Structures are given as structure tokens and as C-alpha cells.
Short mmCIF file of C-alpha atoms in Angstrom, two decimals:
data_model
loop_
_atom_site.label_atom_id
_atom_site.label_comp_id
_atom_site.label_asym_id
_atom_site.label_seq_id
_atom_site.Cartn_x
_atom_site.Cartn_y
_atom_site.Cartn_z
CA UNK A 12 4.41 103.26 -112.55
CA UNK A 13 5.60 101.37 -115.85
CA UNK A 14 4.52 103.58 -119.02
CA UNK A 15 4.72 103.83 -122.65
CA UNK A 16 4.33 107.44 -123.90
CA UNK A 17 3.27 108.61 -127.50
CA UNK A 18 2.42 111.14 -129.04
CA UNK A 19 -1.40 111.33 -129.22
CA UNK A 20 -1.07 113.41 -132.64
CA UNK A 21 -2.98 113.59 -135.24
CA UNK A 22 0.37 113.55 -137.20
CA UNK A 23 -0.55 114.51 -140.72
CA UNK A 24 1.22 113.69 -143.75
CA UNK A 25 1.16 113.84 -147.46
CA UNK A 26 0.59 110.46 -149.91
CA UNK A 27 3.81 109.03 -150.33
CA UNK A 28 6.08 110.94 -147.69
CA UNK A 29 7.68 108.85 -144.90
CA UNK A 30 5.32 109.14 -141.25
CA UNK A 31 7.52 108.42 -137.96
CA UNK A 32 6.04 107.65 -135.43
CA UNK A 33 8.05 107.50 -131.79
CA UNK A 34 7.16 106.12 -128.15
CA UNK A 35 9.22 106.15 -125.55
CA UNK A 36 9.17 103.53 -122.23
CA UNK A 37 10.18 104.22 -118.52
CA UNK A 38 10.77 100.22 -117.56
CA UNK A 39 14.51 99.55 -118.09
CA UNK A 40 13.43 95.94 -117.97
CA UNK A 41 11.51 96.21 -120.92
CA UNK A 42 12.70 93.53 -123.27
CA UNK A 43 9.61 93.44 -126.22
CA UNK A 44 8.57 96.28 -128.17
CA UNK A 45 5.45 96.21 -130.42
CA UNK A 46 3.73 98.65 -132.65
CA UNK A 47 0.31 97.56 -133.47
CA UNK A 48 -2.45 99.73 -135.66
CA UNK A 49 -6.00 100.32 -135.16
CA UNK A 50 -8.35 101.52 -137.27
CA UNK A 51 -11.31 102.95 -136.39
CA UNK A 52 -14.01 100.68 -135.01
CA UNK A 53 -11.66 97.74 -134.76
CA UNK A 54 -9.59 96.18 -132.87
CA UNK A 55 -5.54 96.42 -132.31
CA UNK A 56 -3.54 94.34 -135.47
CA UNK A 57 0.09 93.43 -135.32
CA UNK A 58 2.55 95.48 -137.25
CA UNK A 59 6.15 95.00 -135.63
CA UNK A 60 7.71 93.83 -133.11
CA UNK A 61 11.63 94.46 -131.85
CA UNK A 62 13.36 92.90 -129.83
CA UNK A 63 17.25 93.89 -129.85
CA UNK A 64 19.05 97.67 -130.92
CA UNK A 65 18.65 98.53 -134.11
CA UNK A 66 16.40 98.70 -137.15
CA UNK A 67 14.04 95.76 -138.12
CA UNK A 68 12.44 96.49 -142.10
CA UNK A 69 9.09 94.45 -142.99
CA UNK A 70 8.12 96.10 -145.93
CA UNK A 71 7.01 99.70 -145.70
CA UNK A 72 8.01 99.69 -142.20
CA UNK A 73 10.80 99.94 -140.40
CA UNK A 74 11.23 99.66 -136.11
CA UNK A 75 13.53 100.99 -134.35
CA UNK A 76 14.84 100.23 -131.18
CA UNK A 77 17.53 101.87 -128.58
CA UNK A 78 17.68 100.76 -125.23
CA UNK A 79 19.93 103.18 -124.15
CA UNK A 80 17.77 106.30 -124.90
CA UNK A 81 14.06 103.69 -123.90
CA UNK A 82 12.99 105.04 -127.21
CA UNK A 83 11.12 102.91 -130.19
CA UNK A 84 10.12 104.47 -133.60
CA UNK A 85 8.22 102.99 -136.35
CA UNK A 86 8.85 104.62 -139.82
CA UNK A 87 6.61 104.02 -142.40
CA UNK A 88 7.57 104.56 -146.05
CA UNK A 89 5.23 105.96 -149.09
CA UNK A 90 2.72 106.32 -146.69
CA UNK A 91 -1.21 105.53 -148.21
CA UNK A 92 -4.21 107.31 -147.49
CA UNK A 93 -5.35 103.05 -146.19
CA UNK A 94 -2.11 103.91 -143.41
CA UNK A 95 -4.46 106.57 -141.50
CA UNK A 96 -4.58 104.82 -138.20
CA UNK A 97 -4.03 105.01 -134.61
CA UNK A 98 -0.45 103.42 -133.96
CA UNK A 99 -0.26 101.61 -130.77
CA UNK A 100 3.39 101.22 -129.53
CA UNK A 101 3.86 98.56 -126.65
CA UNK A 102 6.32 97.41 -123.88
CA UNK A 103 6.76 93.66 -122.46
CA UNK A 104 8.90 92.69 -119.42
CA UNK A 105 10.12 89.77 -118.72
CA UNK A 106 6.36 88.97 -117.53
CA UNK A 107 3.58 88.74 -119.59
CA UNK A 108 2.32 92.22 -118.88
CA UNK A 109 2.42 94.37 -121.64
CA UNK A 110 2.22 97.96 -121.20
CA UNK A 111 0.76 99.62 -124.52
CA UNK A 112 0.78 103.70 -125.07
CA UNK A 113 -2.08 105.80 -125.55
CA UNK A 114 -1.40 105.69 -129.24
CA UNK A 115 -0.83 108.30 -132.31
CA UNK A 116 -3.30 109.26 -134.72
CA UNK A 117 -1.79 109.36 -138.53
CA UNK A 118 -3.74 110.89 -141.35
CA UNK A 119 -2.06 110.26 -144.64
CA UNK A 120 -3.55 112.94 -147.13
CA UNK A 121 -4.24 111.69 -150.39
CA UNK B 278 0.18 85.25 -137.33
CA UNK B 279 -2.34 83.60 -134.77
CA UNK B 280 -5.42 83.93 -134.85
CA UNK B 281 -7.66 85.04 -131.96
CA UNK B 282 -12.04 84.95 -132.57
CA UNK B 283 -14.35 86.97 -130.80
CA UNK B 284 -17.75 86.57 -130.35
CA UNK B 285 -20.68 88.15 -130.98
CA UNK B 286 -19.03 91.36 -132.35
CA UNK B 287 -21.96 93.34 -131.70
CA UNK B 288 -24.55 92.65 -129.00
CA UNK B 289 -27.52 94.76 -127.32
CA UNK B 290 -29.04 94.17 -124.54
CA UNK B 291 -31.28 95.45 -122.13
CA UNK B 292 -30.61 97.14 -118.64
CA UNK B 293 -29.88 94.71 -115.95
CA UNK B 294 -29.83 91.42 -118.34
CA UNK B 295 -26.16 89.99 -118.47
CA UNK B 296 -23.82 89.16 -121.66
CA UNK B 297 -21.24 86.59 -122.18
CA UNK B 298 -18.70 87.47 -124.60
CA UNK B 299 -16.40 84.45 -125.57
CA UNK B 300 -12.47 84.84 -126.79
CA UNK B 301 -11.03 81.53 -128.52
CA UNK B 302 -7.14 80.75 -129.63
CA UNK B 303 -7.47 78.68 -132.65
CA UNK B 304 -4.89 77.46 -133.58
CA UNK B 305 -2.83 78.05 -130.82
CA UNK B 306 -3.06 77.45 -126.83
CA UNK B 307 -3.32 80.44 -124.78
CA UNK B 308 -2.43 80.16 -120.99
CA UNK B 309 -2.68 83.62 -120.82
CA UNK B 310 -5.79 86.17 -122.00
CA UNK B 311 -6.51 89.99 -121.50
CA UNK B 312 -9.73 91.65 -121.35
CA UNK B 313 -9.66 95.25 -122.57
CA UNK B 314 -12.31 98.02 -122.88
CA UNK B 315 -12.48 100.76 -125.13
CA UNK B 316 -14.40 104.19 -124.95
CA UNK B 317 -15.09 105.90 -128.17
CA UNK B 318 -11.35 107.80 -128.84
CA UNK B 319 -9.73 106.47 -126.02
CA UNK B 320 -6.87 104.32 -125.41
CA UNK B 321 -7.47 100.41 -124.62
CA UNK B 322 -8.06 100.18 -120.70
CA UNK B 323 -6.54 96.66 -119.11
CA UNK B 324 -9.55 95.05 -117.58
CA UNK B 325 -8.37 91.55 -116.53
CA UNK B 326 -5.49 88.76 -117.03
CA UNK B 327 -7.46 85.82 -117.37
CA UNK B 328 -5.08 82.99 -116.57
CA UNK B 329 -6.31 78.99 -117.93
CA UNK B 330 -7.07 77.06 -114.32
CA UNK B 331 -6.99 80.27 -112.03
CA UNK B 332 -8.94 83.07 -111.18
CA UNK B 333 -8.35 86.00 -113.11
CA UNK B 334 -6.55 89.06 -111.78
CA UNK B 335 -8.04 92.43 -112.47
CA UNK B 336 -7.25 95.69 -112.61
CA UNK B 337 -7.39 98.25 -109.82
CA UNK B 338 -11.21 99.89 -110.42
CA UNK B 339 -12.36 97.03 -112.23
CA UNK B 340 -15.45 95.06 -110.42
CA UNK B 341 -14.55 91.45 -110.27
CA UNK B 342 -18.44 90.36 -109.39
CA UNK B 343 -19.74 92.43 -112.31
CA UNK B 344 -17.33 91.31 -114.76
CA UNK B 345 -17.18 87.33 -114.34
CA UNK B 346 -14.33 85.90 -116.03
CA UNK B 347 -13.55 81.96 -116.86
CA UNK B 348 -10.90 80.70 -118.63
CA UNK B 349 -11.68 77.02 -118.27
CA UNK B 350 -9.50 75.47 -120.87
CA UNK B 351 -6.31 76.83 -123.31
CA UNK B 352 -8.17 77.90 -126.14
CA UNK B 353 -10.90 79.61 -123.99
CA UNK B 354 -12.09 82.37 -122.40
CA UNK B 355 -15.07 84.09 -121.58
CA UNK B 356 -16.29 87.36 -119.81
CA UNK B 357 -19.71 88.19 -118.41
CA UNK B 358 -20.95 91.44 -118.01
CA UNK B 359 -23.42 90.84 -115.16
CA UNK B 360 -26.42 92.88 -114.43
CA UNK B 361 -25.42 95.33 -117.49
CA UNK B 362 -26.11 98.75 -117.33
CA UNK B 363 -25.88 101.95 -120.07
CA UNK B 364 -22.51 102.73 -118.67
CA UNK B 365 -21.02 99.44 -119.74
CA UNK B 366 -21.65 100.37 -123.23
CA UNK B 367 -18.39 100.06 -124.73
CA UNK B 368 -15.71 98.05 -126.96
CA UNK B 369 -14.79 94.74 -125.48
CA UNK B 370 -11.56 93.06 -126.36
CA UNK B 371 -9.88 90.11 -125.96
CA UNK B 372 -6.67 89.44 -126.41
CA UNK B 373 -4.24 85.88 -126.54
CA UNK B 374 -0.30 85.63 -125.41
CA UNK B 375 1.52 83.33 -127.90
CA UNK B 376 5.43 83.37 -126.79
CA UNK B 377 5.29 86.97 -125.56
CA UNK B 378 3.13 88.55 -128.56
CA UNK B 379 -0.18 89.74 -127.75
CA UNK B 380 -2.93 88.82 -130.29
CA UNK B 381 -6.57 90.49 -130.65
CA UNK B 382 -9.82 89.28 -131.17
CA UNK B 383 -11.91 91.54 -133.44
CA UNK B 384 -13.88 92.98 -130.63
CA UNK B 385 -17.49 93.11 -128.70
CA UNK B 386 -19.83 96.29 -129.40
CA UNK B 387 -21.79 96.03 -126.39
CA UNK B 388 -24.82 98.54 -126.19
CA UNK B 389 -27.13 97.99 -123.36
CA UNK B 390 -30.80 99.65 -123.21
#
């Protein structure tokens, strides 16, 4: 069984301070890795994606990736009070399956 | 980014009536579409792959002659929610595969009487 596994949370954190957020996959063949949010009510919205070791900035955020350990992170700086979300985090093979986690619940506290 | 529309985004409907809930690509073409379903606080549940030309495959547990899917052409794709009952109450949504990146339509409130 192919999984992604987060963190359901909440994770709380101060206006301002940095949130990190981490998922980890079982499917070595995993070769995407997306962190979508979702707000209450709506629907999933595209973040990040990664595709290769490292870090990937965009802003605010920052994605991290390492194969070896099948662990992505998504760090988000000065985190807002709007940034209280549920963070999806999401696995693609080579496929068109993608496998998404149960997701994190942030609260930023203003 | 692409952009995937949903529609209605909010329907009721009585018990044992059926829906139709479309999901268009557009501006892109979509070979590929996935039908999710949401419970209140729960994570997104994989309904269906809805493949342009094919039948759709669905997931284990999901009834494939209560929820009719049709993805006639590459920018479209709809699902029917036949014979609806108050258990099918929930968040519908679509989503479209550009390259490998999975795009969502705004989502289907679907409360049935």
C-alpha cells in the first residue's frame, strides 16, 4: 500500500514565526512531490511542487525534498493569520496516480 | 497555473432525483480527471480516474452504477450521482492532470433531501 503520512496537527504558531510542516512517503518510486493548501470549505490550491533533492524557495515558502530519508517538508516563513490551513502534501509515480496525505492543520495566531 | 471550473458549486436535491456535476480544463486539455469526495474534516477520498475515450476506473468501495462518469472529450468531464440519497451529501471534487500536476476545480456542495 503506497502512502503519504502527515501529521494531522493542529500545529499552532505565532504571527510571524516560521511553521514546518513534514510528510513522509513509502513509494521509493515516487518522483513528484506537491504540497497543496485548503482552506476550509474549499477545495485543494497549488502551493509547491519538488521534484529533485534539495530546497525549492517561492516566496514565503520553501520545499524540501530528500529521497534518501522519503521525507518532504514545506517551511513557511512570517507565517499570517490568512496561512491557517490544512496543508496537503502529495506523491506522484511515474503514473498519473497521485497519492496525497491526510493533511496538517496550521493555525497561525495573530 | 491552469485553470480547472466546476459546476454548480452548490446543489440540493431531493432523495432519489440524480445530479450531474460537470469538471472543464480551460485552457488546457486534460486526458486525465479525478473525482474526489470530501466529508466534513476529512481527508479527500479518490473516487474515480476518469480517462477522455474510456471508461473510468474507480476506486475499491466506490459504486460505478451510482456514480456515472463520462469524460467524452479533453476538456470534459462529468459525474452523476444517480438515484441520490442523504448519505451522498458531501464535497465533490474534480480534479485535471496537466504534465503530472494535479489541478482542482472549486468543488460541488451536494445536499440531498
Amino acid at each position: 500500500q503506497k502512502e503519504v503520512e502527515q501529521n494531522s496537527g493542529p500545529l499552532s504558531v505565532p504571527e510571524g514565526a516560521i511553521a514546518s510542516l513534514n510528510c513522509t512517503y513509502s513509494d521509493r518510486g515516487s518522483q513528484s512531490f506537491f504540497w497543496y493548501r485548503q482552506y476550509s470549505g474549499k477545495s485543494p490550491e497549488l502551493i509547491m511542487f519538488i521534484y529533485s533533492n534539495g530546497d525549492k524557495e517561492d516566496g514565503r515558502f520553501t520545499a524540501q525534498l530528500n529521497k534518501a530519508s522519503q521525507y518532504v517538508s514545506l517551511l513557511i516563513r512570517d507565517s499570517q493569520p490568512s496561512d491557517s490551513a490544512t496543508y496537503l502534501c502529495a506523491a506522484t509515480t511515474g503514473g498519473f496516480k497521485t497519492i496525497f496525505g491526510a493533511g496538517t492543520r496550521l493555525f497561525v495566531k495573530a | 497555473g491552469a485553470v480547472v471550473s466546476q459546476h454548480p458549486s452548490w446543489v440540493i436535491c431531493k432523495s432519489g432525483t440524480s445530479v450531474k456535476i460537470e469538471c472543464r480544463s480551460l485552457d488546457f486539455q486534460a486526458t486525465t480527471m479525478f473525482w474526489y469526495r470530501q466529508f466534513p474534516k476529512q481527508s479527500l477520498m479518490l473516487m474515480a480516474t476518469s480517462n477522455e475515450g474510456s471508461k473510468a476506473t474507480y476506486e475499491q468501495g466506490v459504486e460505478k452504477d451510482k456514480f456515472l462518469i463520462n469524460h467524452a472529450s479533453l476538456t470534459l468531464s462529468t459525474l452523476t450521482v444517480t438515484s441520490a440519497h442523504p448519505e451522498d451529501s458531501s464535497f465533490y471534487i474534480c480534479s485535471a492532470t496537466e504534465g503530472n500536476i494535479q489541478y482542482f476545480g472549486a468543488g460541488t456542495r451536494l445536499s440531498v433531501l
